[in-house]
Amino acid sequence: MTHFATPPERPFRQKVRILLLWALATAFMILNLVSRPIRPGYSLLESILEQTGTLLVIAGVIGRIWSILYVGGRKNSELVTQGPYSITRNPLYFFSLLAIFGVGLVFGSILIAAFFTILAYFVFLYTANREAAYLSHVFGREFDDYARGTPLFWPDFSGFQRGPERNFSPNALRVTMRDALFIVALVPISEFFEYLHTQGYVLAAVTLP
């Protein structure tokens, strides 16, 4: 866990993270418009990438909904350690990375999928460390014990705990669904740009592996 010289007394402003992700999404759409992936001589690889990408997007969206059902309305006010939060301290960010990588695969380029996923990872890593510092400040030893046994990012399913039934925040679920639909919307947008390139309406400046 990253420690800061002066522990933050207020939660990290999520608007910064959201603005950075919007910037990444805008860059992805611009890249879609000016480039296209190198297509193999047969469509099998393209089909595998698209199907795998679609499955990852679905898994990412379902994972985000699963996570928000546990933490929605309680983030920063209660230390949630059950469900998805028993296998990783940041399941929302982890499942978002799955979806982002999936969108890149649907585009048809492993390179682009990896590039945008790595950029998003560093955004989430910075945010997660700032949030961890705040939670450590608020919950003290309870959070530190939880952090020692639960990975910051990559899930450890051996520690899974279902936990009791929980109520959820409809507003938090609404926000999560909005964000998820935005990620999903990148898939048809990518397909639409591919159609424009295929029909010759827009000429790609570069091709990407």
mmCIF file of C-alpha atoms in Angstrom:
data_model
loop_
_atom_site.group_PDB
_atom_site.id
_atom_site.type_symbol
_atom_site.label_atom_id
_atom_site.label_comp_id
_atom_site.label_asym_id
_atom_site.label_seq_id
_atom_site.Cartn_x
_atom_site.Cartn_y
_atom_site.Cartn_z
ATOM 1 C CA MET A 1 0.000 0.000 0.000
ATOM 2 C CA THR A 2 1.257 3.474 -0.827
ATOM 3 C CA HIS A 3 1.704 5.737 2.190
ATOM 4 C CA PHE A 4 1.526 9.518 1.989
ATOM 5 C CA ALA A 5 3.465 11.883 4.201
ATOM 6 C CA THR A 6 0.209 13.611 5.196
ATOM 7 C CA PRO A 7 -2.785 11.239 5.254
ATOM 8 C CA PRO A 8 -5.719 12.749 3.308
ATOM 9 C CA GLU A 9 -8.635 13.861 5.482
ATOM 10 C CA ARG A 10 -11.124 13.770 2.607
ATOM 11 C CA PRO A 11 -11.847 11.082 -0.016
ATOM 12 C CA PHE A 12 -10.132 11.318 -3.367
ATOM 13 C CA ARG A 13 -12.127 13.438 -5.814
ATOM 14 C CA GLN A 14 -13.546 10.942 -8.282
ATOM 15 C CA LYS A 15 -14.125 13.712 -10.844
ATOM 16 C CA VAL A 16 -10.386 13.633 -11.609
ATOM 17 C CA ARG A 17 -10.527 9.902 -12.376
ATOM 18 C CA ILE A 18 -13.678 10.322 -14.462
ATOM 19 C CA LEU A 19 -12.163 13.155 -16.504
ATOM 20 C CA LEU A 20 -9.059 11.059 -17.215
ATOM 21 C CA LEU A 21 -11.186 8.115 -18.341
ATOM 22 C CA TRP A 22 -13.268 10.399 -20.560
ATOM 23 C CA ALA A 23 -10.018 11.600 -22.110
ATOM 24 C CA LEU A 24 -8.974 7.989 -22.757
ATOM 25 C CA ALA A 25 -12.374 7.208 -24.302
ATOM 26 C CA THR A 26 -12.120 10.269 -26.556
ATOM 27 C CA ALA A 27 -8.621 9.255 -27.638
ATOM 28 C CA PHE A 28 -9.882 5.742 -28.381
ATOM 29 C CA MET A 29 -12.689 7.053 -30.592
ATOM 30 C CA ILE A 30 -10.314 9.365 -32.461
ATOM 31 C CA LEU A 31 -7.937 6.446 -32.991
ATOM 32 C CA ASN A 32 -10.849 4.396 -34.327
ATOM 33 C CA LEU A 33 -11.590 7.130 -36.832
ATOM 34 C CA VAL A 34 -8.061 7.576 -38.179
ATOM 35 C CA SER A 35 -6.824 3.975 -38.065
ATOM 36 C CA ARG A 36 -7.850 0.399 -38.601
ATOM 37 C CA PRO A 37 -6.312 -2.901 -37.522
ATOM 38 C CA ILE A 38 -4.329 -5.073 -39.900
ATOM 39 C CA ARG A 39 -6.704 -7.758 -41.089
ATOM 40 C CA PRO A 40 -5.380 -11.273 -41.667
ATOM 41 C CA GLY A 41 -6.039 -13.123 -44.902
ATOM 42 C CA TYR A 42 -8.893 -14.954 -43.208
ATOM 43 C CA SER A 43 -11.503 -13.806 -40.708
ATOM 44 C CA LEU A 44 -10.894 -16.420 -37.978
ATOM 45 C CA LEU A 45 -8.520 -14.251 -35.923
ATOM 46 C CA GLU A 46 -10.791 -11.236 -36.257
ATOM 47 C CA SER A 47 -13.775 -13.316 -35.124
ATOM 48 C CA ILE A 48 -11.865 -14.702 -32.129
ATOM 49 C CA LEU A 49 -10.798 -11.220 -31.047
ATOM 50 C CA GLU A 50 -14.301 -9.821 -31.357
ATOM 51 C CA GLN A 51 -15.974 -12.700 -29.519
ATOM 52 C CA THR A 52 -13.380 -12.683 -26.752
ATOM 53 C CA GLY A 53 -13.658 -8.910 -26.454
ATOM 54 C CA THR A 54 -17.446 -9.072 -26.244
ATOM 55 C CA LEU A 55 -17.277 -11.673 -23.472
ATOM 56 C CA LEU A 56 -14.805 -9.534 -21.523
ATOM 57 C CA VAL A 57 -17.038 -6.470 -21.861
ATOM 58 C CA ILE A 58 -20.013 -8.476 -20.556
ATOM 59 C CA ALA A 59 -17.922 -9.884 -17.679
ATOM 60 C CA GLY A 60 -16.684 -6.391 -16.828
ATOM 61 C CA VAL A 61 -20.189 -4.915 -16.754
ATOM 62 C CA ILE A 62 -21.598 -7.778 -14.653
ATOM 63 C CA GLY A 63 -18.619 -7.512 -12.293
ATOM 64 C CA ARG A 64 -19.148 -3.778 -11.814
ATOM 65 C CA ILE A 65 -22.826 -4.333 -11.009
ATOM 66 C CA TRP A 66 -21.921 -7.137 -8.587
ATOM 67 C CA SER A 67 -19.429 -4.842 -6.856
ATOM 68 C CA ILE A 68 -21.761 -1.865 -6.534
ATOM 69 C CA LEU A 69 -24.473 -4.070 -4.999
ATOM 70 C CA TYR A 70 -22.070 -4.638 -2.102
ATOM 71 C CA VAL A 71 -20.578 -1.182 -1.675
ATOM 72 C CA GLY A 72 -23.127 1.228 -3.161
ATOM 73 C CA GLY A 73 -24.004 4.026 -0.743
ATOM 74 C CA ARG A 74 -21.418 2.885 1.819
ATOM 75 C CA LYS A 75 -18.144 3.731 0.109
ATOM 76 C CA ASN A 76 -15.815 5.659 2.437
ATOM 77 C CA SER A 77 -18.338 5.453 5.302
ATOM 78 C CA GLU A 78 -18.141 1.698 5.923
ATOM 79 C CA LEU A 79 -15.342 -0.781 5.318
ATOM 80 C CA VAL A 80 -16.834 -3.389 2.963
ATOM 81 C CA THR A 81 -14.820 -6.619 2.941
ATOM 82 C CA GLN A 82 -17.296 -9.223 1.659
ATOM 83 C CA GLY A 83 -18.296 -10.451 -1.798
ATOM 84 C CA PRO A 84 -16.054 -9.057 -4.543
ATOM 85 C CA TYR A 85 -14.253 -6.963 -1.917
ATOM 86 C CA SER A 86 -12.984 -10.154 -0.286
ATOM 87 C CA ILE A 87 -10.929 -11.060 -3.382
ATOM 88 C CA THR A 88 -9.676 -7.568 -4.305
ATOM 89 C CA ARG A 89 -9.881 -4.191 -2.634
ATOM 90 C CA ASN A 90 -10.844 -2.541 -5.903
ATOM 91 C CA PRO A 91 -13.226 -4.821 -7.842
ATOM 92 C CA LEU A 92 -14.867 -1.877 -9.625
ATOM 93 C CA TYR A 93 -11.528 -0.890 -11.131
ATOM 94 C CA PHE A 94 -10.530 -4.474 -11.919
ATOM 95 C CA PHE A 95 -13.766 -5.212 -13.788
ATOM 96 C CA SER A 96 -13.486 -1.881 -15.588
ATOM 97 C CA LEU A 97 -10.069 -2.975 -16.867
ATOM 98 C CA LEU A 98 -11.601 -6.211 -18.171
ATOM 99 C CA ALA A 99 -14.217 -4.224 -20.075
ATOM 100 C CA ILE A 100 -11.665 -1.762 -21.456
ATOM 101 C CA PHE A 101 -9.434 -4.582 -22.682
ATOM 102 C CA GLY A 102 -12.505 -6.200 -24.226
ATOM 103 C CA VAL A 103 -13.403 -3.039 -26.129
ATOM 104 C CA GLY A 104 -9.867 -2.931 -27.526
ATOM 105 C CA LEU A 105 -10.161 -6.524 -28.728
ATOM 106 C CA VAL A 106 -13.470 -5.765 -30.428
ATOM 107 C CA PHE A 107 -11.610 -3.038 -32.304
ATOM 108 C CA GLY A 108 -9.437 -5.861 -33.597
ATOM 109 C CA SER A 109 -6.019 -4.887 -32.277
ATOM 110 C CA ILE A 110 -4.259 -6.597 -29.370
ATOM 111 C CA LEU A 111 -1.772 -3.710 -29.319
ATOM 112 C CA ILE A 112 -4.497 -1.091 -28.876
ATOM 113 C CA ALA A 113 -6.286 -3.249 -26.300
ATOM 114 C CA ALA A 114 -3.082 -3.531 -24.255
ATOM 115 C CA PHE A 115 -2.162 0.152 -24.681
ATOM 116 C CA PHE A 116 -5.459 1.582 -23.413
ATOM 117 C CA THR A 117 -5.753 -1.029 -20.672
ATOM 118 C CA ILE A 118 -2.288 -0.133 -19.351
ATOM 119 C CA LEU A 119 -3.112 3.587 -19.413
ATOM 120 C CA ALA A 120 -6.377 2.956 -17.551
ATOM 121 C CA TYR A 121 -4.522 0.716 -15.092
ATOM 122 C CA PHE A 122 -2.191 3.538 -14.079
ATOM 123 C CA VAL A 123 -5.177 5.882 -13.639
ATOM 124 C CA PHE A 124 -6.896 3.317 -11.425
ATOM 125 C CA LEU A 125 -3.674 2.492 -9.573
ATOM 126 C CA TYR A 126 -3.144 6.135 -8.632
ATOM 127 C CA THR A 127 -6.778 6.470 -7.544
ATOM 128 C CA ALA A 128 -6.701 3.198 -5.588
ATOM 129 C CA ASN A 129 -3.588 4.226 -3.666
ATOM 130 C CA ARG A 130 -5.087 7.608 -2.797
ATOM 131 C CA GLU A 131 -8.282 5.920 -1.634
ATOM 132 C CA ALA A 132 -6.285 3.382 0.389
ATOM 133 C CA ALA A 133 -4.466 6.184 2.198
ATOM 134 C CA TYR A 134 -7.786 7.811 3.072
ATOM 135 C CA LEU A 135 -9.380 4.557 4.259
ATOM 136 C CA SER A 136 -6.316 3.779 6.375
ATOM 137 C CA HIS A 137 -6.658 7.237 7.919
ATOM 138 C CA VAL A 138 -10.370 6.679 8.667
ATOM 139 C CA PHE A 139 -10.476 3.011 9.722
ATOM 140 C CA GLY A 140 -6.934 2.569 11.020
ATOM 141 C CA ARG A 141 -5.893 -0.949 11.998
ATOM 142 C CA GLU A 142 -9.139 -2.485 10.670
ATOM 143 C CA PHE A 143 -8.301 -1.349 7.153
ATOM 144 C CA ASP A 144 -4.605 -2.185 7.489
ATOM 145 C CA ASP A 145 -5.472 -5.769 8.498
ATOM 146 C CA TYR A 146 -7.863 -6.014 5.565
ATOM 147 C CA ALA A 147 -5.250 -4.599 3.172
ATOM 148 C CA ARG A 148 -2.618 -7.099 4.285
ATOM 149 C CA GLY A 149 -4.865 -10.026 3.407
ATOM 150 C CA THR A 150 -6.549 -8.674 0.245
ATOM 151 C CA PRO A 151 -4.796 -7.656 -2.992
ATOM 152 C CA LEU A 152 -5.026 -4.056 -4.138
ATOM 153 C CA PHE A 153 -5.996 -4.994 -7.687
ATOM 154 C CA TRP A 154 -5.590 -8.523 -9.021
ATOM 155 C CA PRO A 155 -8.131 -10.902 -7.433
ATOM 156 C CA ASP A 156 -7.221 -13.733 -5.089
ATOM 157 C CA PHE A 157 -10.252 -16.028 -5.235
ATOM 158 C CA SER A 158 -8.954 -18.205 -2.400
ATOM 159 C CA GLY A 159 -10.092 -15.550 0.076
ATOM 160 C CA PHE A 160 -13.645 -15.228 -1.225
ATOM 161 C CA GLN A 161 -16.331 -14.648 1.427
ATOM 162 C CA ARG A 162 -19.957 -14.345 0.377
ATOM 163 C CA GLY A 163 -21.048 -12.367 3.407
ATOM 164 C CA PRO A 164 -24.611 -11.528 4.513
ATOM 165 C CA GLU A 165 -27.365 -10.142 2.292
ATOM 166 C CA ARG A 166 -27.015 -6.377 1.855
ATOM 167 C CA ASN A 167 -29.218 -3.502 0.843
ATOM 168 C CA PHE A 168 -27.971 -1.390 -2.035
ATOM 169 C CA SER A 169 -28.221 2.221 -3.130
ATOM 170 C CA PRO A 170 -30.443 2.727 -6.208
ATOM 171 C CA ASN A 171 -28.551 5.915 -7.023
ATOM 172 C CA ALA A 172 -25.163 4.154 -6.897
ATOM 173 C CA LEU A 173 -26.551 1.396 -9.121
ATOM 174 C CA ARG A 174 -27.861 3.998 -11.559
ATOM 175 C CA VAL A 175 -24.458 5.674 -11.806
ATOM 176 C CA THR A 176 -22.746 2.314 -12.300
ATOM 177 C CA MET A 177 -25.215 1.345 -15.027
ATOM 178 C CA ARG A 178 -24.588 4.682 -16.746
ATOM 179 C CA ASP A 179 -20.831 4.136 -16.701
ATOM 180 C CA ALA A 180 -21.259 0.547 -17.883
ATOM 181 C CA LEU A 181 -23.493 1.598 -20.778
ATOM 182 C CA PHE A 182 -20.886 4.157 -21.785
ATOM 183 C CA ILE A 183 -18.244 1.416 -21.990
ATOM 184 C CA VAL A 184 -20.630 -0.856 -23.898
ATOM 185 C CA ALA A 185 -21.425 2.001 -26.315
ATOM 186 C CA LEU A 186 -17.779 2.018 -27.417
ATOM 187 C CA VAL A 187 -18.349 -1.368 -29.052
ATOM 188 C CA PRO A 188 -20.972 -0.293 -31.641
ATOM 189 C CA ILE A 189 -19.068 2.964 -32.149
ATOM 190 C CA SER A 190 -15.963 0.952 -33.013
ATOM 191 C CA GLU A 191 -18.010 -1.244 -35.370
ATOM 192 C CA PHE A 192 -19.514 1.833 -37.029
ATOM 193 C CA PHE A 193 -16.078 3.321 -37.705
ATOM 194 C CA GLU A 194 -14.980 -0.035 -39.126
ATOM 195 C CA TYR A 195 -17.981 0.091 -41.470
ATOM 196 C CA LEU A 196 -16.981 3.587 -42.611
ATOM 197 C CA HIS A 197 -13.464 2.346 -43.368
ATOM 198 C CA THR A 198 -14.700 -0.775 -45.163
ATOM 199 C CA GLN A 199 -17.091 1.194 -47.370
ATOM 200 C CA GLY A 200 -14.436 3.776 -48.191
ATOM 201 C CA TYR A 201 -16.303 6.680 -46.583
ATOM 202 C CA VAL A 202 -13.330 7.332 -44.301
ATOM 203 C CA LEU A 203 -9.737 6.450 -45.202
ATOM 204 C CA ALA A 204 -7.561 5.163 -42.385
ATOM 205 C CA ALA A 205 -4.278 7.018 -41.991
ATOM 206 C CA VAL A 206 -2.530 4.094 -40.291
ATOM 207 C CA THR A 207 -2.974 0.361 -39.726
ATOM 208 C CA LEU A 208 -2.287 -1.231 -36.375
ATOM 209 C CA PRO A 209 -1.423 -4.814 -35.365
#
